[in-house]
mmCIF file of C-alpha atoms in Angstrom:
data_model
loop_
_atom_site.group_PDB
_atom_site.id
_atom_site.type_symbol
_atom_site.label_atom_id
_atom_site.label_comp_id
_atom_site.label_asym_id
_atom_site.label_seq_id
_atom_site.Cartn_x
_atom_site.Cartn_y
_atom_site.Cartn_z
ATOM 1 C CA MET A 1 14.667 9.480 -7.844
ATOM 2 C CA PRO A 2 17.637 9.738 -10.221
ATOM 3 C CA LYS A 3 16.816 12.035 -13.134
ATOM 4 C CA SER A 4 18.675 9.749 -15.523
ATOM 5 C CA LYS A 5 15.967 7.106 -15.310
ATOM 6 C CA MET A 6 13.774 7.284 -18.412
ATOM 7 C CA LEU A 7 9.974 7.236 -18.245
ATOM 8 C CA SER A 8 9.872 3.827 -19.929
ATOM 9 C CA GLU A 9 12.191 2.428 -17.228
ATOM 10 C CA ARG A 10 9.968 3.848 -14.479
ATOM 11 C CA ILE A 11 6.916 2.296 -16.128
ATOM 12 C CA ALA A 12 8.759 -1.024 -16.379
ATOM 13 C CA ASP A 13 9.376 -0.769 -12.621
ATOM 14 C CA ASP A 14 5.668 -0.093 -12.034
ATOM 15 C CA ILE A 15 4.631 -3.138 -14.065
ATOM 16 C CA LEU A 16 7.205 -5.275 -12.248
ATOM 17 C CA SER A 17 5.741 -4.061 -8.938
ATOM 18 C CA MET A 18 2.275 -5.132 -10.094
ATOM 19 C CA ILE A 19 3.725 -8.626 -10.484
ATOM 20 C CA THR A 20 6.141 -8.989 -7.561
ATOM 21 C CA ILE A 21 4.552 -6.777 -4.884
ATOM 22 C CA ASP A 22 0.852 -6.361 -5.673
ATOM 23 C CA LYS A 23 0.572 -9.995 -6.856
ATOM 24 C CA ARG A 24 -1.853 -8.732 -9.458
ATOM 25 C CA PHE A 25 -0.329 -10.921 -12.156
ATOM 26 C CA PHE A 26 1.251 -14.337 -11.720
ATOM 27 C CA PRO A 27 3.543 -16.433 -13.935
ATOM 28 C CA GLY A 28 1.574 -17.419 -17.015
ATOM 29 C CA ASP A 29 -0.973 -14.586 -16.663
ATOM 30 C CA LYS A 30 -1.787 -12.330 -19.593
ATOM 31 C CA LEU A 31 -1.450 -8.561 -19.135
ATOM 32 C CA PRO A 32 -4.346 -6.243 -20.055
ATOM 33 C CA ASN A 33 -4.323 -5.126 -23.686
ATOM 34 C CA GLU A 34 -2.207 -2.177 -24.755
ATOM 35 C CA ASN A 35 -5.052 0.367 -24.714
ATOM 36 C CA GLU A 36 -6.254 -0.611 -21.230
ATOM 37 C CA LEU A 37 -2.799 -0.701 -19.633
ATOM 38 C CA SER A 38 -1.573 2.557 -21.190
ATOM 39 C CA GLU A 39 -4.769 4.290 -20.035
ATOM 40 C CA GLU A 40 -4.418 2.893 -16.511
ATOM 41 C CA LEU A 41 -0.793 4.039 -16.288
ATOM 42 C CA ASN A 42 -1.612 7.359 -17.965
ATOM 43 C CA ILE A 43 1.094 6.983 -20.599
ATOM 44 C CA SER A 44 1.326 6.711 -24.363
ATOM 45 C CA ARG A 45 1.260 3.332 -26.069
ATOM 46 C CA THR A 46 4.775 4.060 -27.365
ATOM 47 C CA THR A 47 6.091 4.406 -23.808
ATOM 48 C CA LEU A 48 4.244 1.257 -22.753
ATOM 49 C CA ARG A 49 5.759 -0.715 -25.630
ATOM 50 C CA GLU A 50 9.249 0.416 -24.632
ATOM 51 C CA ALA A 51 8.602 -0.550 -20.986
ATOM 52 C CA ILE A 52 7.361 -3.966 -22.071
ATOM 53 C CA ARG A 53 10.440 -4.374 -24.282
ATOM 54 C CA ILE A 54 12.638 -3.750 -21.225
ATOM 55 C CA LEU A 55 10.773 -6.421 -19.255
ATOM 56 C CA VAL A 56 10.924 -8.846 -22.172
ATOM 57 C CA THR A 57 14.694 -8.326 -22.373
ATOM 58 C CA ASN A 58 14.945 -9.129 -18.664
ATOM 59 C CA ASP A 59 12.818 -12.278 -19.089
ATOM 60 C CA VAL A 60 9.968 -10.962 -16.947
ATOM 61 C CA LEU A 61 7.449 -10.797 -19.814
ATOM 62 C CA GLU A 62 7.082 -12.605 -23.108
ATOM 63 C CA ILE A 63 5.106 -11.598 -26.191
ATOM 64 C CA ARG A 64 3.141 -14.351 -27.905
ATOM 65 C CA ARG A 65 2.151 -13.332 -31.410
ATOM 66 C CA GLY A 66 -1.587 -13.063 -31.846
ATOM 67 C CA LYS A 67 -2.206 -13.809 -28.160
ATOM 68 C CA GLY A 68 -0.737 -10.940 -26.132
ATOM 69 C CA THR A 69 1.873 -10.256 -23.440
ATOM 70 C CA PHE A 70 2.350 -12.787 -20.642
ATOM 71 C CA VAL A 71 4.289 -13.008 -17.381
ATOM 72 C CA THR A 72 7.066 -15.566 -17.756
ATOM 73 C CA HIS A 73 7.530 -18.507 -15.417
ATOM 74 C CA HIS A 74 11.003 -17.213 -14.523
ATOM 75 C CA THR A 75 9.859 -14.061 -12.701
ATOM 76 C CA ASN A 76 9.744 -15.416 -9.155
ATOM 77 C CA ILE A 77 13.099 -17.134 -9.606
ATOM 78 C CA ALA A 78 14.734 -14.018 -11.042
ATOM 79 C CA GLN A 79 13.724 -11.704 -8.218
ATOM 80 C CA ASN A 80 15.387 -13.890 -5.577
ATOM 81 C CA LEU A 81 18.372 -14.965 -7.663
ATOM 82 C CA GLY A 82 21.437 -15.528 -5.545
ATOM 83 C CA PHE A 83 19.603 -15.544 -2.198
ATOM 84 C CA GLU A 84 17.570 -18.770 -2.341
ATOM 85 C CA GLU A 85 19.821 -20.281 0.300
ATOM 86 C CA PHE A 86 18.424 -17.929 2.945
ATOM 87 C CA ASN A 87 14.982 -19.497 2.565
ATOM 88 C CA SER A 88 16.249 -22.826 3.872
ATOM 89 C CA VAL A 89 18.548 -21.517 6.604
ATOM 90 C CA LYS A 90 17.120 -21.382 10.113
ATOM 91 C CA VAL A 91 18.147 -18.026 11.514
ATOM 92 C CA ASN A 92 17.040 -16.904 14.969
ATOM 93 C CA ALA A 93 14.863 -13.853 15.457
ATOM 94 C CA LYS A 94 17.613 -11.788 17.097
ATOM 95 C CA ASP A 95 19.953 -12.137 14.119
ATOM 96 C CA LEU A 96 17.146 -11.390 11.668
ATOM 97 C CA TYR A 97 16.107 -8.242 13.526
ATOM 98 C CA GLU A 98 19.695 -7.052 13.761
ATOM 99 C CA MET A 99 19.844 -7.422 9.990
ATOM 100 C CA ARG A 100 16.680 -5.339 9.694
ATOM 101 C CA LEU A 101 18.217 -2.690 11.947
ATOM 102 C CA ILE A 102 21.255 -2.436 9.671
ATOM 103 C CA PHE A 103 19.291 -2.478 6.442
ATOM 104 C CA GLU A 104 15.811 -0.971 6.699
ATOM 105 C CA PRO A 105 16.380 2.521 8.169
ATOM 106 C CA GLU A 106 18.692 3.305 5.248
ATOM 107 C CA ALA A 107 16.190 1.790 2.837
ATOM 108 C CA ALA A 108 13.504 4.113 4.238
ATOM 109 C CA TYR A 109 15.848 7.079 3.801
ATOM 110 C CA TYR A 110 16.605 6.391 0.138
ATOM 111 C CA ALA A 111 13.032 5.381 -0.663
ATOM 112 C CA THR A 112 11.791 8.726 0.666
ATOM 113 C CA GLU A 113 14.203 10.563 -1.602
ATOM 114 C CA ARG A 114 13.860 8.402 -4.709
ATOM 115 C CA ALA A 115 10.326 6.960 -4.806
ATOM 116 C CA THR A 116 8.182 7.889 -7.773
ATOM 117 C CA GLU A 117 4.665 9.095 -7.013
ATOM 118 C CA ASN A 118 3.279 5.671 -7.966
ATOM 119 C CA GLU A 119 5.765 3.917 -5.704
ATOM 120 C CA LEU A 120 4.909 6.231 -2.818
ATOM 121 C CA LYS A 121 1.190 5.541 -3.333
ATOM 122 C CA ARG A 122 1.904 1.802 -3.254
ATOM 123 C CA ILE A 123 3.858 2.083 0.017
ATOM 124 C CA LEU A 124 1.087 4.104 1.667
ATOM 125 C CA LEU A 125 -1.591 1.726 0.357
ATOM 126 C CA TYR A 126 0.071 -1.285 1.972
ATOM 127 C CA GLY A 127 0.785 0.695 5.130
ATOM 128 C CA ARG A 128 -2.940 1.425 5.473
ATOM 129 C CA GLN A 129 -3.753 -2.217 4.822
ATOM 130 C CA VAL A 130 -1.399 -3.250 7.640
ATOM 131 C CA GLU A 131 -3.191 -0.807 9.964
ATOM 132 C CA GLN A 132 -6.578 -2.217 9.028
ATOM 133 C CA LYS A 133 -5.438 -5.792 9.621
ATOM 134 C CA ILE A 134 -4.130 -4.827 13.074
ATOM 135 C CA ILE A 135 -7.351 -3.009 13.961
ATOM 136 C CA ASN A 136 -9.397 -6.027 12.819
ATOM 137 C CA GLY A 137 -7.160 -8.452 14.696
ATOM 138 C CA GLU A 138 -6.286 -10.286 11.472
ATOM 139 C CA ASP A 139 -3.007 -11.777 10.266
ATOM 140 C CA ARG A 140 -0.983 -9.028 8.590
ATOM 141 C CA THR A 141 2.077 -10.983 7.402
ATOM 142 C CA GLU A 142 1.412 -10.632 3.673
ATOM 143 C CA GLU A 143 0.571 -6.923 3.848
ATOM 144 C CA GLU A 144 3.531 -6.219 6.154
ATOM 145 C CA GLN A 145 5.898 -7.938 3.737
ATOM 146 C CA ALA A 146 4.448 -5.996 0.800
ATOM 147 C CA PHE A 147 4.827 -2.714 2.735
ATOM 148 C CA HIS A 148 8.520 -3.296 3.433
ATOM 149 C CA LYS A 149 9.197 -4.690 -0.033
ATOM 150 C CA SER A 150 7.610 -1.579 -1.566
ATOM 151 C CA ILE A 151 10.007 0.568 0.451
ATOM 152 C CA ALA A 152 13.013 -1.513 -0.627
ATOM 153 C CA LYS A 153 11.991 -1.354 -4.273
ATOM 154 C CA ALA A 154 11.566 2.428 -4.105
ATOM 155 C CA THR A 155 15.258 2.804 -3.191
ATOM 156 C CA HIS A 156 16.055 1.881 -6.819
ATOM 157 C CA ASN A 157 18.967 -0.160 -5.502
ATOM 158 C CA GLU A 158 18.902 -3.683 -6.924
ATOM 159 C CA PHE A 159 20.941 -5.204 -4.088
ATOM 160 C CA MET A 160 18.429 -3.968 -1.515
ATOM 161 C CA ASN A 161 15.718 -5.863 -3.386
ATOM 162 C CA LYS A 162 17.841 -9.011 -3.358
ATOM 163 C CA LEU A 163 17.928 -8.914 0.453
ATOM 164 C CA MET A 164 14.132 -9.110 0.779
ATOM 165 C CA PRO A 165 13.995 -12.892 1.457
ATOM 166 C CA ILE A 166 15.863 -12.212 4.707
ATOM 167 C CA ILE A 167 13.474 -9.414 5.657
ATOM 168 C CA TYR A 168 10.502 -11.672 4.876
ATOM 169 C CA GLN A 169 11.762 -14.216 7.412
ATOM 170 C CA ALA A 170 12.157 -11.519 10.054
ATOM 171 C CA ILE A 171 8.676 -10.105 9.426
ATOM 172 C CA HIS A 172 7.087 -13.559 9.556
ATOM 173 C CA LYS A 173 8.803 -14.319 12.874
ATOM 174 C CA GLY A 174 7.932 -10.884 14.246
ATOM 175 C CA VAL A 175 4.231 -11.152 13.391
ATOM 176 C CA THR A 176 4.080 -14.637 14.929
ATOM 177 C CA LEU A 177 5.760 -13.507 18.147
ATOM 178 C CA SER A 178 3.757 -10.263 18.435
ATOM 179 C CA LYS A 179 0.427 -12.118 18.458
ATOM 180 C CA LYS A 180 1.099 -12.827 22.116
ATOM 181 C CA ASN A 181 2.264 -9.288 22.908
ATOM 182 C CA GLU A 182 -0.381 -6.566 22.870
ATOM 183 C CA GLN A 183 2.142 -3.736 23.342
ATOM 184 C CA ALA A 184 4.181 -4.915 20.351
ATOM 185 C CA VAL A 185 1.054 -4.742 18.180
ATOM 186 C CA LYS A 186 0.239 -1.224 19.453
ATOM 187 C CA ASP A 187 3.805 -0.110 18.767
ATOM 188 C CA THR A 188 3.602 -1.470 15.219
ATOM 189 C CA LEU A 189 0.423 0.504 14.559
ATOM 190 C CA TYR A 190 1.901 3.748 15.915
ATOM 191 C CA ASP A 191 5.302 3.265 14.274
ATOM 192 C CA HIS A 192 3.850 2.484 10.863
ATOM 193 C CA ARG A 193 1.805 5.679 10.957
ATOM 194 C CA MET A 194 4.927 7.661 11.836
ATOM 195 C CA ILE A 195 6.932 6.063 9.002
ATOM 196 C CA MET A 196 4.161 6.798 6.500
ATOM 197 C CA GLU A 197 3.840 10.420 7.617
ATOM 198 C CA PHE A 198 7.547 11.071 7.035
ATOM 199 C CA LEU A 199 7.453 9.262 3.685
ATOM 200 C CA GLU A 200 4.464 11.309 2.561
ATOM 201 C CA GLN A 201 6.251 14.506 3.623
ATOM 202 C CA ARG A 202 9.389 13.383 1.744
ATOM 203 C CA ASN A 203 11.322 13.742 5.000
ATOM 204 C CA ALA A 204 14.121 11.206 4.475
ATOM 205 C CA LEU A 205 15.848 11.661 7.838
ATOM 206 C CA GLY A 206 12.507 11.409 9.654
ATOM 207 C CA ALA A 207 11.605 8.203 7.791
ATOM 208 C CA LYS A 208 15.010 6.699 8.605
ATOM 209 C CA THR A 209 14.650 7.529 12.311
ATOM 210 C CA ALA A 210 11.052 6.262 12.444
ATOM 211 C CA MET A 211 12.042 2.954 10.832
ATOM 212 C CA LYS A 212 14.924 2.522 13.283
ATOM 213 C CA LEU A 213 12.603 3.181 16.235
ATOM 214 C CA HIS A 214 10.050 0.751 14.807
ATOM 215 C CA ILE A 215 12.580 -2.085 14.717
ATOM 216 C CA LEU A 216 14.047 -1.206 18.144
ATOM 217 C CA HIS A 217 10.542 -1.159 19.666
ATOM 218 C CA ALA A 218 9.853 -4.587 18.190
ATOM 219 C CA MET A 219 13.134 -5.999 19.533
ATOM 220 C CA LYS A 220 12.415 -4.612 22.991
ATOM 221 C CA GLU A 221 8.805 -5.785 23.217
ATOM 222 C CA LEU A 222 9.572 -9.208 21.731
ATOM 223 C CA ASP A 223 12.619 -9.551 23.993
ATOM 224 C CA ILE A 224 15.009 -10.386 21.158
#
């Protein structure tokens, strides 16, 4: 990732991921106390305070004197700002997957190069959860969305994150369609493993190619 990014900014990103990707904290929830959170993140309390200050400035967190630090009720709105209209537009699966083909291979490339160790762990965690859901024959929509959102966030490109509502629609449609296509499900399992292997190896070109193949396989098997 860019060397210019300070530790406190990286920690702010990690806390934001706990809220927007892991869904560990929701609007109105109180964060763990300073000692617990700094120990969990393996940082000093000074660094944690600076990270929290960044999130307070961006209206993600608020400090209530004598009570603690809370997630604001503006967080979910802020992360999709400017793209709400896509949630109400009916777009067909072909157009959505073409958008994924344009967007996600490059996202995988930059995420491989720029992801912090914590971000890489988060991507791999959700990738394994997707695998387990497939093996168990369970709905994987939420985990699949978290996997791809983790990759987008690890690019450290804010506009890529803003495009996630579109990707969410495509993933939801793809999971729904693939339930009736055994080969599509098998391809997803294999392709995800390949993507994760390249990410773990920090092979950006390999991750880009694997993501492109993943989306092309899905389009072929789902006939879109």
